[in-house]
Coordinates of C-alpha atoms and ligand atoms in Angstrom, one line a residue:
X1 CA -2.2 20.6 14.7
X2 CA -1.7 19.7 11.3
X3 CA 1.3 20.9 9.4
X4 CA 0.3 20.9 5.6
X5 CA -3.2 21.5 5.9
X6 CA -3.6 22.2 2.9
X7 CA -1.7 19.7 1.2
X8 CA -3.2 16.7 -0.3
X9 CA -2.8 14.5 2.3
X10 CA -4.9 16.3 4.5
X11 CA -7.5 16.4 2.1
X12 CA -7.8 13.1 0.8
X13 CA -7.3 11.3 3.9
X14 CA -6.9 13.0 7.3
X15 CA -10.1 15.5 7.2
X16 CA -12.1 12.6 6.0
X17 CA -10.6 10.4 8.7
X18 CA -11.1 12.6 11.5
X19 CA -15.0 13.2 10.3
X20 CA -15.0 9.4 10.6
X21 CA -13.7 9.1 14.2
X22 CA -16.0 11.7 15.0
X23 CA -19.0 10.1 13.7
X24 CA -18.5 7.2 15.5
X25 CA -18.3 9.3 18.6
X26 CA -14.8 8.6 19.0
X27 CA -13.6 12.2 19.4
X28 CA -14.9 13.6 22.3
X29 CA -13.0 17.1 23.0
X30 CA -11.4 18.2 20.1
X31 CA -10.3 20.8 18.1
X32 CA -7.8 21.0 14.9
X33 CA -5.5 23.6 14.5
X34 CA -4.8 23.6 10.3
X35 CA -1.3 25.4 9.4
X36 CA 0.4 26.0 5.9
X37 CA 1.0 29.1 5.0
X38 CA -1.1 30.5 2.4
X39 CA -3.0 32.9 4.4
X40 CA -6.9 31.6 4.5
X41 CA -10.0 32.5 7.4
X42 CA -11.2 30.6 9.6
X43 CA -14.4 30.3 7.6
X44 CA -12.9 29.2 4.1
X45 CA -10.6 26.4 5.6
X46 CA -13.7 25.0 6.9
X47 CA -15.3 25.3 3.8
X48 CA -12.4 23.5 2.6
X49 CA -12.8 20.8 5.2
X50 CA -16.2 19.9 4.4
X51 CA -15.2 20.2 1.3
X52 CA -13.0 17.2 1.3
X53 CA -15.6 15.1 3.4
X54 CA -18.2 15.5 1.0
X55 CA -16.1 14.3 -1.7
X56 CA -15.0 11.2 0.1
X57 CA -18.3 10.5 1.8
X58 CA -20.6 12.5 0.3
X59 CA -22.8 14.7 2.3
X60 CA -23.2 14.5 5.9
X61 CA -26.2 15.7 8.6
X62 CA -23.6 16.8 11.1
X63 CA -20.7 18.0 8.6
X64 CA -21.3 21.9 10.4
X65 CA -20.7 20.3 13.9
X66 CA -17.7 18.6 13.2
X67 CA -15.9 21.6 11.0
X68 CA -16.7 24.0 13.2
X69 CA -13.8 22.4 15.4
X70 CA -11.4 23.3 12.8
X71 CA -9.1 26.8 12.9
X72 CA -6.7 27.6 10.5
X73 CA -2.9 29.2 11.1
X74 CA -1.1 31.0 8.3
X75 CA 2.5 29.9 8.9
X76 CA 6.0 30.4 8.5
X77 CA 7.9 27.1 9.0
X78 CA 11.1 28.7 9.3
X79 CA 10.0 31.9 11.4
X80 CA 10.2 31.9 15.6
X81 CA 7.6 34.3 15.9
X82 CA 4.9 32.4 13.5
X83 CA 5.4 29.7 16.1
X84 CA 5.2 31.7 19.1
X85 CA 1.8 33.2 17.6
X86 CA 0.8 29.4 16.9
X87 CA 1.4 28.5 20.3
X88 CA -0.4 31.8 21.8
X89 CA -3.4 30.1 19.8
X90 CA -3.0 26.9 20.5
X91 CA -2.5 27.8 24.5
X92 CA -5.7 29.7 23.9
X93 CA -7.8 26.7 22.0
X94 CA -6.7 24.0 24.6
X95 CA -8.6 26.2 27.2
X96 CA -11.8 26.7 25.0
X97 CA -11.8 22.7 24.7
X98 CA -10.3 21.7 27.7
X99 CA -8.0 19.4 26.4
X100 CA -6.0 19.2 29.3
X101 CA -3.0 20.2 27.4
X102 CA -2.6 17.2 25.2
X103 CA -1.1 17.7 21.6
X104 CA -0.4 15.9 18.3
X105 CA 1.5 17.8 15.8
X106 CA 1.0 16.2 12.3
X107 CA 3.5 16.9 10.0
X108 CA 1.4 16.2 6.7
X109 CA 4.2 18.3 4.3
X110 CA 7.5 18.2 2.3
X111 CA 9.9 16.1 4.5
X112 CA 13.3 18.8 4.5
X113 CA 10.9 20.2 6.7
X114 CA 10.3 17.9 9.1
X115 CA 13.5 18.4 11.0
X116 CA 13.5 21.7 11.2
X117 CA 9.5 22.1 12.2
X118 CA 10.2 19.4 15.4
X119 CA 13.4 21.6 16.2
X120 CA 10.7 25.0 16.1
X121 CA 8.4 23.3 18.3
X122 CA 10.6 22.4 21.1
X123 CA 12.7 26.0 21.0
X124 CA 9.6 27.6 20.3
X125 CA 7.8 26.6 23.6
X126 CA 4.9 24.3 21.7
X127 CA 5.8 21.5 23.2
X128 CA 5.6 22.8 27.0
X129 CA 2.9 21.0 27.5
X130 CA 0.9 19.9 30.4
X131 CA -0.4 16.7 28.5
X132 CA 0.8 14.3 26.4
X133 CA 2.2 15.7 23.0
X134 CA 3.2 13.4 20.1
X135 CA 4.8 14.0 16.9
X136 CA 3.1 12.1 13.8
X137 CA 5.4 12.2 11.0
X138 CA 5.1 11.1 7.2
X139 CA 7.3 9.1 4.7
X140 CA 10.1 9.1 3.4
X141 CA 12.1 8.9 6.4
X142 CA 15.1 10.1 5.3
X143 CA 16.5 9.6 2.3
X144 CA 19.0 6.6 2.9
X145 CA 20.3 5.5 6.2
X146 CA 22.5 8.7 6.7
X147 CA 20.1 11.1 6.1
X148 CA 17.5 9.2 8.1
X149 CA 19.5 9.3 11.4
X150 CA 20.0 13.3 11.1
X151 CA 16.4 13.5 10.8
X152 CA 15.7 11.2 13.7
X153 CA 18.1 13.1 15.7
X154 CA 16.6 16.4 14.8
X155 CA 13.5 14.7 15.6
X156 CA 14.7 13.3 19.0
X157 CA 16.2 16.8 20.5
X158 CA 12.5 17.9 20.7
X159 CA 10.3 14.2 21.5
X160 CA 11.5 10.8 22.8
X161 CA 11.2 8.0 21.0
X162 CA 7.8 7.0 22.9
X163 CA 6.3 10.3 21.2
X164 CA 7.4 9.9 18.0
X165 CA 4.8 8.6 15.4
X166 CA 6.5 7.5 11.7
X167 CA 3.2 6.7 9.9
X168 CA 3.6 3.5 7.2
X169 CA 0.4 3.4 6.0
X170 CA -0.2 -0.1 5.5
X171 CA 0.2 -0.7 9.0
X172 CA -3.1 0.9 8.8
X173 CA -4.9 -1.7 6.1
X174 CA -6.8 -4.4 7.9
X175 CA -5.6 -7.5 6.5
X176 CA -2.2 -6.2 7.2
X177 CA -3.2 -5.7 10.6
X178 CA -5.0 -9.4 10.4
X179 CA -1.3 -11.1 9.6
X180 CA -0.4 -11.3 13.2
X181 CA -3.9 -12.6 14.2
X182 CA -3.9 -15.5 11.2
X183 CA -1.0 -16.6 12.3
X184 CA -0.8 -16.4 16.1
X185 CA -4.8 -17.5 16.4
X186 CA -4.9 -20.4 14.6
X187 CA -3.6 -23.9 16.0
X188 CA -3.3 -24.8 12.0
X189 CA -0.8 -22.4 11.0
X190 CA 2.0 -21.5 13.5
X191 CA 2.9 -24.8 13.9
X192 CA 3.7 -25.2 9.8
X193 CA 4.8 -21.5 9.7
X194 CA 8.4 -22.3 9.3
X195 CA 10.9 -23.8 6.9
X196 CA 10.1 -27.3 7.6
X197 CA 6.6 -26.8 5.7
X198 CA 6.7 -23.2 3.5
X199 CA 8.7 -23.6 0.4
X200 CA 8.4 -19.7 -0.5
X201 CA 6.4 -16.6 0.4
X202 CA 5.5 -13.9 -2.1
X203 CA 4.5 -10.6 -2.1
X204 CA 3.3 -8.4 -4.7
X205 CA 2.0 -4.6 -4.6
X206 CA 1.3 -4.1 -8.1
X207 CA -0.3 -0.5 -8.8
X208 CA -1.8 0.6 -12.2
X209 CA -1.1 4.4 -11.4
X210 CA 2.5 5.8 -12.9
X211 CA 4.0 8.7 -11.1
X212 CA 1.6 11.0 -12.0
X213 CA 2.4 14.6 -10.4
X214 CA 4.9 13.3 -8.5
X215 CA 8.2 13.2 -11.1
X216 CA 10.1 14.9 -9.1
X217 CA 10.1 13.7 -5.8
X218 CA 10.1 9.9 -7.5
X219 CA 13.4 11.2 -9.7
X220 CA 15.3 10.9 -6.1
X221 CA 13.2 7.7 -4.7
X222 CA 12.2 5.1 -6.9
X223 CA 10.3 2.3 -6.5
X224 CA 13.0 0.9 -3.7
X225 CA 13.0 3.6 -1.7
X226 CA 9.3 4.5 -2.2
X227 CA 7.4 1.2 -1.5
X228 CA 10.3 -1.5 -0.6
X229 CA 12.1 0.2 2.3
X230 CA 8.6 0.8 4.0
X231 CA 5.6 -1.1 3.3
X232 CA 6.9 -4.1 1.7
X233 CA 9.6 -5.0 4.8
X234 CA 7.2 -4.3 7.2
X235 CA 5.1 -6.8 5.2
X236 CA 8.0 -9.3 5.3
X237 CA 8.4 -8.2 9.3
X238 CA 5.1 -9.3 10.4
X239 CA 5.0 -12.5 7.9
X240 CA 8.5 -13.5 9.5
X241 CA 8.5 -12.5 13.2
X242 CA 8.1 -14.9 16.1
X243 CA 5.5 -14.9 18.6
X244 CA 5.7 -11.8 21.0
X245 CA 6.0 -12.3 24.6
X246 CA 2.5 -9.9 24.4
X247 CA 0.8 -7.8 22.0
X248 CA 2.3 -4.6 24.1
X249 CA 4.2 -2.4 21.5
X250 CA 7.5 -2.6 22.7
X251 CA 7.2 -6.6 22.2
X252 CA 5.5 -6.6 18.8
X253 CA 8.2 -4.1 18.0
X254 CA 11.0 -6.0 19.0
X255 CA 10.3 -8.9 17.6
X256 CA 9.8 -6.5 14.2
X257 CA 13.0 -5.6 14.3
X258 CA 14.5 -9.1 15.7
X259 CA 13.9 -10.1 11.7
X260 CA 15.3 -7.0 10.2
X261 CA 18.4 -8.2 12.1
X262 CA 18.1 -11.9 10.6
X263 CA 17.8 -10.1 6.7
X264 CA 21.1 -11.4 4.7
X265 CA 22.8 -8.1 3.3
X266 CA 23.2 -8.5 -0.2
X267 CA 25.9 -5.9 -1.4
X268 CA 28.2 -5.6 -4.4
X269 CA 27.7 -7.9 -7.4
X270 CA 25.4 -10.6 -5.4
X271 CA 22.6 -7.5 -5.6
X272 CA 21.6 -8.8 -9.6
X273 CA 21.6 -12.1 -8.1
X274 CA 18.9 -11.1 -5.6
X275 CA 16.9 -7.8 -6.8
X276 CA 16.2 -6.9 -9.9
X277 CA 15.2 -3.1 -11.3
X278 CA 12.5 -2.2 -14.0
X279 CA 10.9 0.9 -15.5
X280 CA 7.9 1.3 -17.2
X281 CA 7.6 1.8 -21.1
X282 CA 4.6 2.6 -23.2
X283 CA 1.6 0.6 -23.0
X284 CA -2.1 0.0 -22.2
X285 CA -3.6 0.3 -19.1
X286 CA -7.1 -0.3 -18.3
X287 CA -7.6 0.3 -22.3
X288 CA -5.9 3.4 -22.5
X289 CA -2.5 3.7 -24.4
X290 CA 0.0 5.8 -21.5
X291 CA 3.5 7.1 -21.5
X292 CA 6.7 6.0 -21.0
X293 CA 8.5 7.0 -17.6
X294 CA 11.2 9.0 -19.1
X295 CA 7.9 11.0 -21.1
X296 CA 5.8 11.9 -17.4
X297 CA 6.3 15.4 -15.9
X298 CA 9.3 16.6 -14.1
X299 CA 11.2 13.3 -15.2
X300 CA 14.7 13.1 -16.9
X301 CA 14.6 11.9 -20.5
X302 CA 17.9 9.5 -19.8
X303 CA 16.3 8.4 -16.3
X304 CA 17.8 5.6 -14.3
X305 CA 14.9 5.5 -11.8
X306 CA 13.3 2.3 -11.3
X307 CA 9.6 2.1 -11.4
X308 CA 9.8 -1.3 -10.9
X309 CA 11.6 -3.4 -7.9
X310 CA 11.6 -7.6 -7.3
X311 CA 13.9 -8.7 -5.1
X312 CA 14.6 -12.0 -3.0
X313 CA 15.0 -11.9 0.7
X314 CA 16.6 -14.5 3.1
X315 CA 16.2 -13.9 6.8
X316 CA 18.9 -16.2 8.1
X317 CA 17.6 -17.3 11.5
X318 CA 16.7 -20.6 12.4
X319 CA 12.6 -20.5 11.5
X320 CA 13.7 -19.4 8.1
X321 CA 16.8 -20.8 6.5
X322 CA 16.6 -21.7 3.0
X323 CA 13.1 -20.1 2.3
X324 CA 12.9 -17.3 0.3
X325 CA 10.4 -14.5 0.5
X326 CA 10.1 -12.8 -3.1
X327 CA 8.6 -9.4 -3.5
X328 CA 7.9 -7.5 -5.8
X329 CA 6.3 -3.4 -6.6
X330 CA 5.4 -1.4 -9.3
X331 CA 4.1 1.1 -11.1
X332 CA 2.3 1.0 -14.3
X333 CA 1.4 -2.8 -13.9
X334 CA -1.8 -5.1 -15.0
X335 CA -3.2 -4.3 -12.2
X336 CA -3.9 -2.9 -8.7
X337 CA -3.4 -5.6 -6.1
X338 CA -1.6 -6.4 -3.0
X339 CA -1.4 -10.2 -2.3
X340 CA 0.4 -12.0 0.2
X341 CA 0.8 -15.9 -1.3
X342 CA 2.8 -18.7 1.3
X343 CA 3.4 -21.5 -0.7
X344 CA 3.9 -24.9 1.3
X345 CA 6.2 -27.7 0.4
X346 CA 4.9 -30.2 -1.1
X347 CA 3.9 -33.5 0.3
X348 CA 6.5 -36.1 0.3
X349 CA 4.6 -38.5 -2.1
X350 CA 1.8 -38.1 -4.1
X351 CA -0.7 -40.6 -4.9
X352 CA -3.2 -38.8 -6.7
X353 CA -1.2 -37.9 -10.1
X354 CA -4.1 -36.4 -11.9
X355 CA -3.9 -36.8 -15.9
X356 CA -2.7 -33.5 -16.4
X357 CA -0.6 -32.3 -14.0
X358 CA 0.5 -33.0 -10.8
X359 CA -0.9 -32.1 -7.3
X360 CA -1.1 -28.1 -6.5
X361 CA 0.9 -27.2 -3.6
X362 CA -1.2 -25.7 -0.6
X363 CA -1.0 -21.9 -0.7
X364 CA -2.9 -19.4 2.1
X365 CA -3.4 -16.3 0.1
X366 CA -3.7 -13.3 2.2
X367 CA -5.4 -10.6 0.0
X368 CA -4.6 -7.0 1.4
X369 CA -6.4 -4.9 -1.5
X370 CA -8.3 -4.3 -3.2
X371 CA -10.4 -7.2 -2.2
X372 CA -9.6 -7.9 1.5
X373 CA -9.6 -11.6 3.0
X374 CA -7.6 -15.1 3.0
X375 CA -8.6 -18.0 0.6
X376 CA -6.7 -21.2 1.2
X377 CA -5.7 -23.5 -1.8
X378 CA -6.4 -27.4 -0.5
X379 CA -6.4 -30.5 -3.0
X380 CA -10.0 -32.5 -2.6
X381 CA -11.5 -35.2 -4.3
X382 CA -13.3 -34.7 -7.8
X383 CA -16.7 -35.3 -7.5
X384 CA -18.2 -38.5 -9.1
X385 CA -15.3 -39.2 -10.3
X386 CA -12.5 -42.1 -9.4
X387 CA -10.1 -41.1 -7.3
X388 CA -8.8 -37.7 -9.0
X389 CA -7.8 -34.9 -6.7
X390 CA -8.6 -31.2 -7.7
X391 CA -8.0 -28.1 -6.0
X392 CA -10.3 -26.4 -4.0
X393 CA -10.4 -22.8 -2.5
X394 CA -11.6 -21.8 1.0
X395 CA -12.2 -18.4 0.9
X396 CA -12.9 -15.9 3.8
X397 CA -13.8 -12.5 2.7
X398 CA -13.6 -9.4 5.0
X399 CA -16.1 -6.9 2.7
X400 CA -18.1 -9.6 2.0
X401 CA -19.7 -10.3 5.7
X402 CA -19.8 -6.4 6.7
X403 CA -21.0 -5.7 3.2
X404 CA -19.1 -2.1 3.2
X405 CA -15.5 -1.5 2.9
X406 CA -13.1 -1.7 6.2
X407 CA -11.9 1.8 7.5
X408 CA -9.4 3.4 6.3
X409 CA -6.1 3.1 7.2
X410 CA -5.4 6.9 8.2
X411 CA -8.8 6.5 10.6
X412 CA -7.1 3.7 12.4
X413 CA -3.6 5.2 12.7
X414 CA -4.8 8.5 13.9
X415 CA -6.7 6.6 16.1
X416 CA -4.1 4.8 17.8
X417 CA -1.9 7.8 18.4
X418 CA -4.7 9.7 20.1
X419 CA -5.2 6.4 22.6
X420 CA -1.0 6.3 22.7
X421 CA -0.6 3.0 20.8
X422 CA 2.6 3.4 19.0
X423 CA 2.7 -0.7 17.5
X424 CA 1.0 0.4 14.2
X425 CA 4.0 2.9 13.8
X426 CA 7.5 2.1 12.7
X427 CA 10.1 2.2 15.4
X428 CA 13.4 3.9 14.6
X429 CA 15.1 1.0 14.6
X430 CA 12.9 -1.0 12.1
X431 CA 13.7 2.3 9.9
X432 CA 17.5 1.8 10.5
X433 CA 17.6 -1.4 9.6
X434 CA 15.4 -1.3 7.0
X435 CA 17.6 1.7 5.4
X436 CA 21.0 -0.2 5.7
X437 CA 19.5 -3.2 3.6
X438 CA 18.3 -1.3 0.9
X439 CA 21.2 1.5 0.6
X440 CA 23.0 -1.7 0.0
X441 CA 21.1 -2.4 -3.3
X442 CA 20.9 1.6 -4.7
X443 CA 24.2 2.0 -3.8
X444 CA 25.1 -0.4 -6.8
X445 CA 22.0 0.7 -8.5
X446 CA 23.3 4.2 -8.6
X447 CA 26.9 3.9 -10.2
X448 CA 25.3 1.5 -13.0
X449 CA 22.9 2.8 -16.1
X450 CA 20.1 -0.2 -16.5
X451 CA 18.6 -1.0 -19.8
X452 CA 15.6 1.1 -19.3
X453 CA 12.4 1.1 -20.3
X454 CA 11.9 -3.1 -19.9
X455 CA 8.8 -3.7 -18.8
X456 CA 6.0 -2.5 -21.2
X457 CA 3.4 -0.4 -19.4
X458 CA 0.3 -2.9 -18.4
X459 CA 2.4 -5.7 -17.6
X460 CA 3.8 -7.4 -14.4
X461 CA 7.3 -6.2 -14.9
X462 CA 10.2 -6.9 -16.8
X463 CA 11.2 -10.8 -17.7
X464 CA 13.8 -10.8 -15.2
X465 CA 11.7 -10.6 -12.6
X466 CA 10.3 -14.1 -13.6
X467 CA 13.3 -15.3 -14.0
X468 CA 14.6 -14.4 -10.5
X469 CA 12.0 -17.2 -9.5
X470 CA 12.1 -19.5 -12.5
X471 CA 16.1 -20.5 -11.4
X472 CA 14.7 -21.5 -7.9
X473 CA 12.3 -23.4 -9.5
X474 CA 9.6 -21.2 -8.4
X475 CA 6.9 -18.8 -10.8
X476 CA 4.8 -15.8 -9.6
X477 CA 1.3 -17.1 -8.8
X478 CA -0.7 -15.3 -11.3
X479 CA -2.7 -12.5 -9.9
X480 CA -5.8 -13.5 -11.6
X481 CA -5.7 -17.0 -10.6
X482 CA -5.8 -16.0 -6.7
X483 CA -8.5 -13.5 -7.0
X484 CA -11.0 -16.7 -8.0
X485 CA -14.3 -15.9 -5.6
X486 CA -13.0 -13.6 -3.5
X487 CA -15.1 -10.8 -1.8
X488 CA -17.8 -11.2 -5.6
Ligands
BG6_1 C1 2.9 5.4 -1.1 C2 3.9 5.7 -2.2 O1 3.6 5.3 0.1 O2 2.2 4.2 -1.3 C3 3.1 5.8 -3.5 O3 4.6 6.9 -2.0 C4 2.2 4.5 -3.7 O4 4.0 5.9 -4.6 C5 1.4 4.3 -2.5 O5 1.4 4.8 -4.8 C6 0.6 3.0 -2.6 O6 -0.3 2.9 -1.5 P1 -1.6 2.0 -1.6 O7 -2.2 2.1 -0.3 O8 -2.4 2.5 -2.8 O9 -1.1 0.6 -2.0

């Protein structure tokens, strides 16, 4: 059942997800209940699903087929008896498909409702199943750590934890899903992957895009609540984490959240020494002059939401003492890219000063998008000439050898709740922790007005954000500079 079906969520990425999975004979008995509440037939939410498929993967032989799975609810979220008609259905469609009474309920809508919908489907009888049901449930958890755990327990009256799926989609991107199998695969990395050998790790999720439609909901989030809190910890999580017992999810999970325990709190005046906050000004993007912030739809004129977060995080456990991990989001920059860069120490003497500048350090580059793949930076001798070292770039590209793009992340994770692997999926405690780090940082963010707009639109961010690295002695590997042969 999909809550919000027709939201845009669903159409950009769930319809055209499932028509993947089905393609690839990977949904066997099926159906899909779609619920909102405009009132719609049967007949024109199909048209509505193909709809979507078409324009994500253009047309398709067996597009008729696969819709004609698809029903459509017209629904009250906060009315009993549009549930009890929703389950009379859904009792009805499990015996047309024999599904053996197995549910997901996909809450693809405005979060206030997310509580009250699980609360609905437990005192409503939907969840008196005979199967397995599981909740799949969007971001933003919560808005801060306090909101988040009367959400969770909302949540928890009507599912246990083992049924509750909080989607963060780039737990769904490949390369983010290849971080754990780089590192624990290969003899040449986890034995340097500490703070004997790595200097500094940095991550960037740059993004072109400025807030678009979506001023209003970004007034109350901002770039820390929107991208850091999720997808960049859980980044920083799997970079940090030490080998699981196993790959089950409870061990991958706990070893997850084993960092978030090790993250130093920054709180009070040490926040400006560790994060800094940005927000996007007039500029050019991709050639095209754009707004300020404050000028986008639905946004205050005097905002003091950040666009823009960088921010440097210790995790004080014994693997990582003294190494910082820098990150860094935004909207409005140069360009779209999300780059993982692990920068080793260098080595203790070197013998090959080259006339211009000294050795580079070693960095493996993990490229997560747009381009997908790992290049590693080594230092090799100049051919012909004496004995000059230059660098050199190994570089592995994912697209590159299956010529076509990796799935999509919603295909995956939809995927792995239907087979009951929750690992991809954010355990409440990752989203505890995760929310009592950064209420830390907007609860001095909030009380103090920044100097905004200071980063120009089409840049990386403000100066400040170089800064934060220049007084470790540390820069931002430039974006360009990494992308060198990658996935061409
Ligand atoms: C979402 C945020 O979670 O991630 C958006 O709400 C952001 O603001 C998006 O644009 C970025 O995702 P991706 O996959 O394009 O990096």
């Amino acid at each position: 059942m999909i809550f919000g079906a027709t939201g845009d969520l669903a159409k950009r990425k769930l319809f055209p997800s499932l028509y993947r999975l089905f393609s690839r004979n990977k949904l066997d008995k099926f159906a899909v209940i779609g619920v909102a509440r405009r009132s719609l037939s049967n007949d024109d939410f199909q048209a509505s699903v193909k709809e979507s498929v078409i324009s994500s993967l253009g047309n398709k032989e067996d597009l008729d087929q696969f819709v004609s799975h698809f029903y459509y609810q017209s629904h009250d979220v906060a009315d009993s008896s549009s549930y009890v008609s929703l389950r009379n259905f859904a009792d009805q469609i499990d015996a047309d498909y024999e599904l053996e009474g197995n549910r997901i309920f996909y809450l693809a809508m405005a979060p206030e409702f997310f509580g009250p919908i699980a609360l609905h489907l437990k005192s409503d009888g939907l969840t008196d199943v005979k199967g397995y049901k599981r909740l799949v449930i969007e971001k933003p958890f919560g808005h801060d750590l306090e909101s988040a755990k009367k959400l969770n327990q909302q949540i928890r009256s009507a599912f246990s934890e083992k049924e509750v799926y909080r989607i963060d989609h780039y737990l769904g991107k490949e390369m983010v899903r290849n971080i754990e199998v780089i590192r624990f695969a290969n003899a040449i990395f986890e034995p340097l992957w500490n703070n004997r050998y790595i200097s500094n790790i940095q991550i960037t999720s740059s993004e072109t895009l400025g807030v678009e439609e979506r001023g209003r909901y970004y007034e109350t989030s901002g770039a820390l609540r929107d991208m850091l809190q999720n997808h960049m910890m859980q980044m920083v999580a799997l970079l940090a984490m030490e080998p699981p017992i196993s790959l089950t999810t409870d061990e991958v999970r706990s070893e997850k959240v084993r960092v978030f325990r090790s993250l130093r709190s920054v709180e009070g005046e040490e926040v400006k020494q560790y994060f800094v906050r940005g927000q996007y000004g007039e500029g050019m993007v991709e050639d095209v002059t754009v707004p300020k912030y404050r000028d986008e739809a639905m946004v205050d004129q005097e905002s003091n939401t950040e666009t823009f977060v960088a921010g440097k995080i210790m995790i004080d456990n014994f693997r990582w003492a003294g190494v910082p991990f820098y990150i860094r989001t935004g909207k409005r920059m140069a360009t779209k890219s999300t780059k993982i860069v692990v920068q080793f120490k260098d080595i203790p003497m070197n013998l090959y000063y080259q006339t211009e500048k000294m050795l580079n350090p070693n960095l493996l580059v993990i490229h997560i998008q747009p381009e997908e793949g790992i290049t590693l930076h080594l230092n090799a001798k100049k051919a012909g000439g004496h004995l000059d070292a230059q660098e050199v770039k190994l570089s592995f590209a994912n697209t590159g050898i299956h010529a076509m793009n990796t799935p999509e992340g919603y295909e995956k994770l939809l995927y792995d709740c239907m087979r009951g692997d929750a690992t991809n999926f954010t355990h409440w405690d990752e989203v505890a922790y995760s929310w009592a780090f950064v209420d830390k940082i907007s609860a001095v963010w909030e009380k103090t007005k920044a100097a905004f707009p200071n980063y120009e639109s089409g840049t990386m961010g403000p100066k400040a954000a170089d800064e934060l690295l220049e007084k470790d002695g540390f820069f931002w590997w430039p974006m360009a500079e990494l992308e060198v042969d990658i996935c061409k």
